[in-house]
Tab-separated table of C-alpha atoms in Angstrom:
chain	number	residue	atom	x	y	z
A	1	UNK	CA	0.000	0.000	0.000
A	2	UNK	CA	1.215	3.409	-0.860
A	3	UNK	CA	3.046	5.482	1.520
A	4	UNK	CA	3.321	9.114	2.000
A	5	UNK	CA	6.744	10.932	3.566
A	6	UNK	CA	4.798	11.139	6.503
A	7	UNK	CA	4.421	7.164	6.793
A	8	UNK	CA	0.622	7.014	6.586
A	9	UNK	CA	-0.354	4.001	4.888
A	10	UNK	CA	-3.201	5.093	1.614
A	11	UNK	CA	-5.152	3.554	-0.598
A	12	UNK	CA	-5.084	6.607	-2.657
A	13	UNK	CA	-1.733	6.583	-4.960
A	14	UNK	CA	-1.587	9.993	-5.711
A	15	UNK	CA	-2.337	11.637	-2.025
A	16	UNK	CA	-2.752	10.695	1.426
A	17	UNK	CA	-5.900	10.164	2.811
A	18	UNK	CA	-4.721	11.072	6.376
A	19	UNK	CA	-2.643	14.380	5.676
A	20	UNK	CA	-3.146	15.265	2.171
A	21	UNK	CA	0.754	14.837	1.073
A	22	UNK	CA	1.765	13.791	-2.075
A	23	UNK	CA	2.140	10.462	-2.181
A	24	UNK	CA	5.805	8.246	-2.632
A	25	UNK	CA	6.283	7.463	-5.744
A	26	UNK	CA	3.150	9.406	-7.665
A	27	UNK	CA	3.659	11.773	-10.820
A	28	UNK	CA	4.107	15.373	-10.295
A	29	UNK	CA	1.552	17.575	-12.524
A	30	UNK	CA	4.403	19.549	-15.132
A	31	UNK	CA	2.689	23.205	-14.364
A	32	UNK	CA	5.912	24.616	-16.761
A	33	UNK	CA	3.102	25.024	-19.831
A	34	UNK	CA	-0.276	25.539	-18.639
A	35	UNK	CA	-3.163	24.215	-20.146
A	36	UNK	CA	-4.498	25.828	-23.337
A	37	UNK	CA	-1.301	26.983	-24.518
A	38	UNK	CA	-1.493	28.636	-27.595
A	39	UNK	CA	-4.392	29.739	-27.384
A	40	UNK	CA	-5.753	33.219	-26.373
A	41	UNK	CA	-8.509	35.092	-24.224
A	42	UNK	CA	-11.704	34.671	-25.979
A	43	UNK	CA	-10.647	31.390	-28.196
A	44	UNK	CA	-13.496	28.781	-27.843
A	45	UNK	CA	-12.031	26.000	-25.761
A	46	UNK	CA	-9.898	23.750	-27.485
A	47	UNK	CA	-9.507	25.905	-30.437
A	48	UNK	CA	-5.989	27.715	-30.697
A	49	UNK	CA	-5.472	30.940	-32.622
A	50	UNK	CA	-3.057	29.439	-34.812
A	51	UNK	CA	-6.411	27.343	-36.317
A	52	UNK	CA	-8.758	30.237	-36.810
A	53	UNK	CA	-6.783	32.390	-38.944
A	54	UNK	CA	-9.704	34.281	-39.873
A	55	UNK	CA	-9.412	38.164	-41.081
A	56	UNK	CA	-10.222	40.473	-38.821
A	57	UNK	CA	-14.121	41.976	-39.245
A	58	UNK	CA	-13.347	45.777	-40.428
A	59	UNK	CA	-16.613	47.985	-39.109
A	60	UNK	CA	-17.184	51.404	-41.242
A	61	UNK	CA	-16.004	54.463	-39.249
A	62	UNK	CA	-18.584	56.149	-37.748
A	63	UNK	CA	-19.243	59.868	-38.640
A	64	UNK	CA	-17.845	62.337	-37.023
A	65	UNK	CA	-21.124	64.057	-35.006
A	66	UNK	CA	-21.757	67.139	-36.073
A	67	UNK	CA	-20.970	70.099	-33.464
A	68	UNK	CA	-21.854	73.676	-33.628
A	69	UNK	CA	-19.446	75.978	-34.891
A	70	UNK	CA	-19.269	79.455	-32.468
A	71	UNK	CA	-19.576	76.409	-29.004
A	72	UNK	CA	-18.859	72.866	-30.331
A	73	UNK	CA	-21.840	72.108	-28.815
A	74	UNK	CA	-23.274	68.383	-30.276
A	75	UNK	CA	-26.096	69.364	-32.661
A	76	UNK	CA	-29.595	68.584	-31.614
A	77	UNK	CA	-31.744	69.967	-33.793
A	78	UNK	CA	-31.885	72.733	-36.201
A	79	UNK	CA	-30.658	75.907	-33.668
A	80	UNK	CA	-27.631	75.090	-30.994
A	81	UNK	CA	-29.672	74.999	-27.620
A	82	UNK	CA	-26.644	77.612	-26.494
A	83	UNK	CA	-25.935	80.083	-28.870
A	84	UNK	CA	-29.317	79.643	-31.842
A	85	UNK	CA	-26.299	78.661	-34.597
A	86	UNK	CA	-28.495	78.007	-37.834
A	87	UNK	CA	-27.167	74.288	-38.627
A	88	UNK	CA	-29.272	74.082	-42.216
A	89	UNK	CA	-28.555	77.792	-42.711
A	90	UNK	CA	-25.422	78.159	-41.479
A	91	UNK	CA	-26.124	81.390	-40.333
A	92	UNK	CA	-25.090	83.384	-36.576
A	93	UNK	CA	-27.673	85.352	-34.821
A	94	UNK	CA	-27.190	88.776	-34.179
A	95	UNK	CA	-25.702	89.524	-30.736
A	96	UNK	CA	-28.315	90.390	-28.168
A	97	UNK	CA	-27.800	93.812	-27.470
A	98	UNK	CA	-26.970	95.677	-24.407
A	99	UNK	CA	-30.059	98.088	-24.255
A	100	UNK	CA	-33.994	96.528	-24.474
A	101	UNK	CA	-35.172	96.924	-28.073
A	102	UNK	CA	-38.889	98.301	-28.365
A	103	UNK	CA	-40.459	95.921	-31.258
A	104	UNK	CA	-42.464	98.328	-33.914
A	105	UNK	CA	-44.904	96.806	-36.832
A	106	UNK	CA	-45.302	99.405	-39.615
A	107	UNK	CA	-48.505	98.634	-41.412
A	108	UNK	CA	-48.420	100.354	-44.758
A	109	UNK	CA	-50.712	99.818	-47.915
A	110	UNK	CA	-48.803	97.988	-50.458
A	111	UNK	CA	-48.857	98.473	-54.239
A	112	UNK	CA	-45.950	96.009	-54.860
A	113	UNK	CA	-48.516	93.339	-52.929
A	114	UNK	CA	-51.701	94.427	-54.761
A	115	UNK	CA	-49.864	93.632	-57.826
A	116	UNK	CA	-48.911	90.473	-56.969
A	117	UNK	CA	-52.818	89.694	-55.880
A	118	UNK	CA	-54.030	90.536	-59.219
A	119	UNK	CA	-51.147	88.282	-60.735
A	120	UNK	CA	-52.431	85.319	-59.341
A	121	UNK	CA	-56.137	85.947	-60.285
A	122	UNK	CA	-58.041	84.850	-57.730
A	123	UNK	CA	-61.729	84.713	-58.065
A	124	UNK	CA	-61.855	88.081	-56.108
A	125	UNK	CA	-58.994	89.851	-57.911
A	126	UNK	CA	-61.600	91.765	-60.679
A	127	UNK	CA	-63.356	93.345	-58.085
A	128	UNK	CA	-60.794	94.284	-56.134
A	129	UNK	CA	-59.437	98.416	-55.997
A	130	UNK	CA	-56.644	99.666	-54.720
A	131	UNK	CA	-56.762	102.041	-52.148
A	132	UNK	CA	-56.486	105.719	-52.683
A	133	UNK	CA	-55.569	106.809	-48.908
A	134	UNK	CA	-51.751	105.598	-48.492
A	135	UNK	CA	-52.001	104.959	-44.702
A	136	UNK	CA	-48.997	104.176	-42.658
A	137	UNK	CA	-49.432	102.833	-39.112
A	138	UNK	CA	-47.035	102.191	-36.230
A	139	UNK	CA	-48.519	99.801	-34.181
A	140	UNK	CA	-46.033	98.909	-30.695
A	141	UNK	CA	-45.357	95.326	-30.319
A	142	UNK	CA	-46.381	94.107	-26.569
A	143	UNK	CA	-46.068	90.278	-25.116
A	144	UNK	CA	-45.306	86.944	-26.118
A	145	UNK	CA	-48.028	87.055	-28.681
A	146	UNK	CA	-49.158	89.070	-31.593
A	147	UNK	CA	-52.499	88.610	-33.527
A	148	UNK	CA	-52.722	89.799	-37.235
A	149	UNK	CA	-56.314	90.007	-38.313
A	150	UNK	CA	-59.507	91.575	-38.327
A	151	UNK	CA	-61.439	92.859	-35.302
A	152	UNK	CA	-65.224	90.754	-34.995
A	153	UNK	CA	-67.534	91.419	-31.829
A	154	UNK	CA	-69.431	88.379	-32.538
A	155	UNK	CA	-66.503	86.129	-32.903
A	156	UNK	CA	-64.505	88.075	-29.997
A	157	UNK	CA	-61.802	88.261	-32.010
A	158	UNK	CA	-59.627	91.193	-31.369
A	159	UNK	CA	-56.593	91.195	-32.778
A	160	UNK	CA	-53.051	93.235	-32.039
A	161	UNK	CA	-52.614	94.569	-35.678
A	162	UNK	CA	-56.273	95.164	-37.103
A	163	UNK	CA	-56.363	95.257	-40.516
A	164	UNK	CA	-60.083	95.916	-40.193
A	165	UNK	CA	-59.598	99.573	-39.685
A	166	UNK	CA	-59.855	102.096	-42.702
A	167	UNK	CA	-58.916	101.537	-45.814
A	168	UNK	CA	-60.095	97.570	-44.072
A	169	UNK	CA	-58.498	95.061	-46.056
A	170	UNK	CA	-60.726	92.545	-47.668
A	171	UNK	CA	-58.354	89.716	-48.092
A	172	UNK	CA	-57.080	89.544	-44.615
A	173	UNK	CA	-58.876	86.361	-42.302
A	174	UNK	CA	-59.819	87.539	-38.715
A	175	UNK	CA	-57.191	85.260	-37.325
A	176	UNK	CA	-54.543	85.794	-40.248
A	177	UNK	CA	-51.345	85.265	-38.468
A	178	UNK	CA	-49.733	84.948	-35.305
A	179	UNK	CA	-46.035	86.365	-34.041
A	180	UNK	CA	-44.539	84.726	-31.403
A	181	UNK	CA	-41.878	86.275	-29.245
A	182	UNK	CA	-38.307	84.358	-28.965
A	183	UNK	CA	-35.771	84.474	-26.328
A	184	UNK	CA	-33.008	85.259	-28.758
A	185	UNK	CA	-35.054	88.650	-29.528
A	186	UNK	CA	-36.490	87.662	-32.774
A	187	UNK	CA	-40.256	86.470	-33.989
A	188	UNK	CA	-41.969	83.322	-35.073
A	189	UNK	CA	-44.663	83.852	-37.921
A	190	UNK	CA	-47.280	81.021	-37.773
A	191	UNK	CA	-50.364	81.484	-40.526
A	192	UNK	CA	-52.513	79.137	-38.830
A	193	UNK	CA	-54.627	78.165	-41.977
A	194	UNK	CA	-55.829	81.630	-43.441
A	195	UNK	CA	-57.676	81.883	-46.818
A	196	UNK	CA	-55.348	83.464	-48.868
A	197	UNK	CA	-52.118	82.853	-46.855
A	198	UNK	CA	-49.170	84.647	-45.829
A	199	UNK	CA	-45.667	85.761	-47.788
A	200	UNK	CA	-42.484	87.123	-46.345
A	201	UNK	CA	-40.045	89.231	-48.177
A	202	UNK	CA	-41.844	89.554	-51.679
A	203	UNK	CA	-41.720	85.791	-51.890
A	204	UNK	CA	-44.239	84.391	-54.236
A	205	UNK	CA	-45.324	81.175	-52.417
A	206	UNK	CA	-46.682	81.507	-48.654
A	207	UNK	CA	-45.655	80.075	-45.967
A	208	UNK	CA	-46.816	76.497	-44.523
A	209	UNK	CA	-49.770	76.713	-42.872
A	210	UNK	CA	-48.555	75.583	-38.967
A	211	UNK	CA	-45.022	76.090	-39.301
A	212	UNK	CA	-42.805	78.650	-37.470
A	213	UNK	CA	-40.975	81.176	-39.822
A	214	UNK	CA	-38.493	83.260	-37.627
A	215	UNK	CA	-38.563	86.873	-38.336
A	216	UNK	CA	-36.512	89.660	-37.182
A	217	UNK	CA	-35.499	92.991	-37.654
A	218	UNK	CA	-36.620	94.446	-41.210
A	219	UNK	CA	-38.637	91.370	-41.942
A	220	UNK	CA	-41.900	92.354	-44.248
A	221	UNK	CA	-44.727	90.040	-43.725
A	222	UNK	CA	-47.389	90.437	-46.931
A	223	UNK	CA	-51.279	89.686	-46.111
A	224	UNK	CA	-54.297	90.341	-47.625
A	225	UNK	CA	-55.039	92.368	-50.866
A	226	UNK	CA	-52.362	95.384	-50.006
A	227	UNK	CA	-50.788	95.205	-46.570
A	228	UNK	CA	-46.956	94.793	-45.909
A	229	UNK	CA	-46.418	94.934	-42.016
A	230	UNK	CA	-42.568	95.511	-41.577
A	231	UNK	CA	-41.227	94.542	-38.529
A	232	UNK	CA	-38.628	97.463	-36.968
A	233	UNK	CA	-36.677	96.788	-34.135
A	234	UNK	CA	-35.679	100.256	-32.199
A	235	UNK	CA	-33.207	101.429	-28.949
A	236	UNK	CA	-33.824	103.621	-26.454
A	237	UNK	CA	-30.942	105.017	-28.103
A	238	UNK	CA	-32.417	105.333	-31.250
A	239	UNK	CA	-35.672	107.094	-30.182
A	240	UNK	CA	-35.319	110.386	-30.783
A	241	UNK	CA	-34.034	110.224	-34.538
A	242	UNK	CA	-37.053	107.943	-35.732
């Protein structure tokens, strides 16, 4: 019976069963190459690298994510969330100036937009005259919001900039147009659905009925049969030579 150095008698040949010792005589494990050599972290077991000599899987580069410009700020959307950078336009906004600006619409009857009316003759456009009082109006900009329409008791519609009042324009819808104020200083232009839509800056086609056009300083918004409402942004400073 097998013996270990310590003289314990086992039945085991490789280590005592009284003190664990390797046993007289028994064959020492050869721990100078472990097991799975040649083959590397991540190899299925049994299968050395040198048998898999597969090309490496080459993924596309990603691209690069496009930052803003003036902030490297990641792009989110159209305007950087920090400093309004135009990504489709690749425009800057104006710098927010250091004095309050006092918004201005200057209503003014139109012959430019008359004539463009009459181009696209409408089933109103033969009956339609152009006024002979050339009024000009300064109407002050107050709030978040700005109606553009025409005033109705009934409807209890009364709007910022009515384009009801003499000479009343007939192609203008009670609720033509909205402007919404901006925290960058400018103005979104919404036409919420009117019935002969809205143009900005002698453009021919109007804008989409729902969808925010920003306007700013010097913008001219076209409604109706003859009105141009230029928008004028003015200083303190500024006040006394207007």
């Amino acid at each position: 019976m097998p013996r270990c150095p310590n003289g314990h008698a086992s039945a085991d040949d490789q280590f005592c069963e009284v003190c664990g010792e390797l046993v007289e005589g028994a064959r020492r494990a050869d721990l100078s190459a472990p097991s799975g050599a040649g083959e590397t972290v991540g190899d299925p077991p049994g299968e050395p690298a040198a048998r898999r000599e597969r090309p490496p899987r080459v993924l596309p580069p990603r691209p690069p994510a496009e930052s803003c410009p003036m902030c490297e700020t990641p792009r989110s959307g159209r305007f950087c969330e920090v400093d309004g950078y135009d990504f489709e336009l690749r425009t800057i906004p104006p710098p927010a100036p250091s004095e309050p600006i006092r918004w201005i619409a200057v209503v003014t009857v139109d012959r430019a937009q008359f004539e463009r009316v009459l181009a696209q003759e409408g089933p109103d456009a033969p009956a339609l005259r152009f006024p002979e009082a050339r009024v000009r109006r300064e109407i002050p900009l107050h709030g978040g919001k700005v109606l553009i329409g025409r005033r109705s008791l009934s409807r209890g519609i009364d709007p910022d900039i009515d384009l009801g009042e003499p000479p009343a324009d007939p192609g203008v819808s009670h609720t033509h147009a909205v402007l919404g104020a901006r925290a960058d200083g400018t103005w979104d232009l919404v036409d919420p659905g009117s019935t002969n839509g809205t143009t900005v800056n002698d453009a021919t086609e109007p804008i989409e009925a729902g969808t925010p056009v920003r306007v700013g300083d010097g913008d001219r918004i076209h409604v109706g049969a003859w009105t141009t409402i230029t928008l004028t942004a003015v200083l303190p400073s500024e006040e006394g030579h207007r």
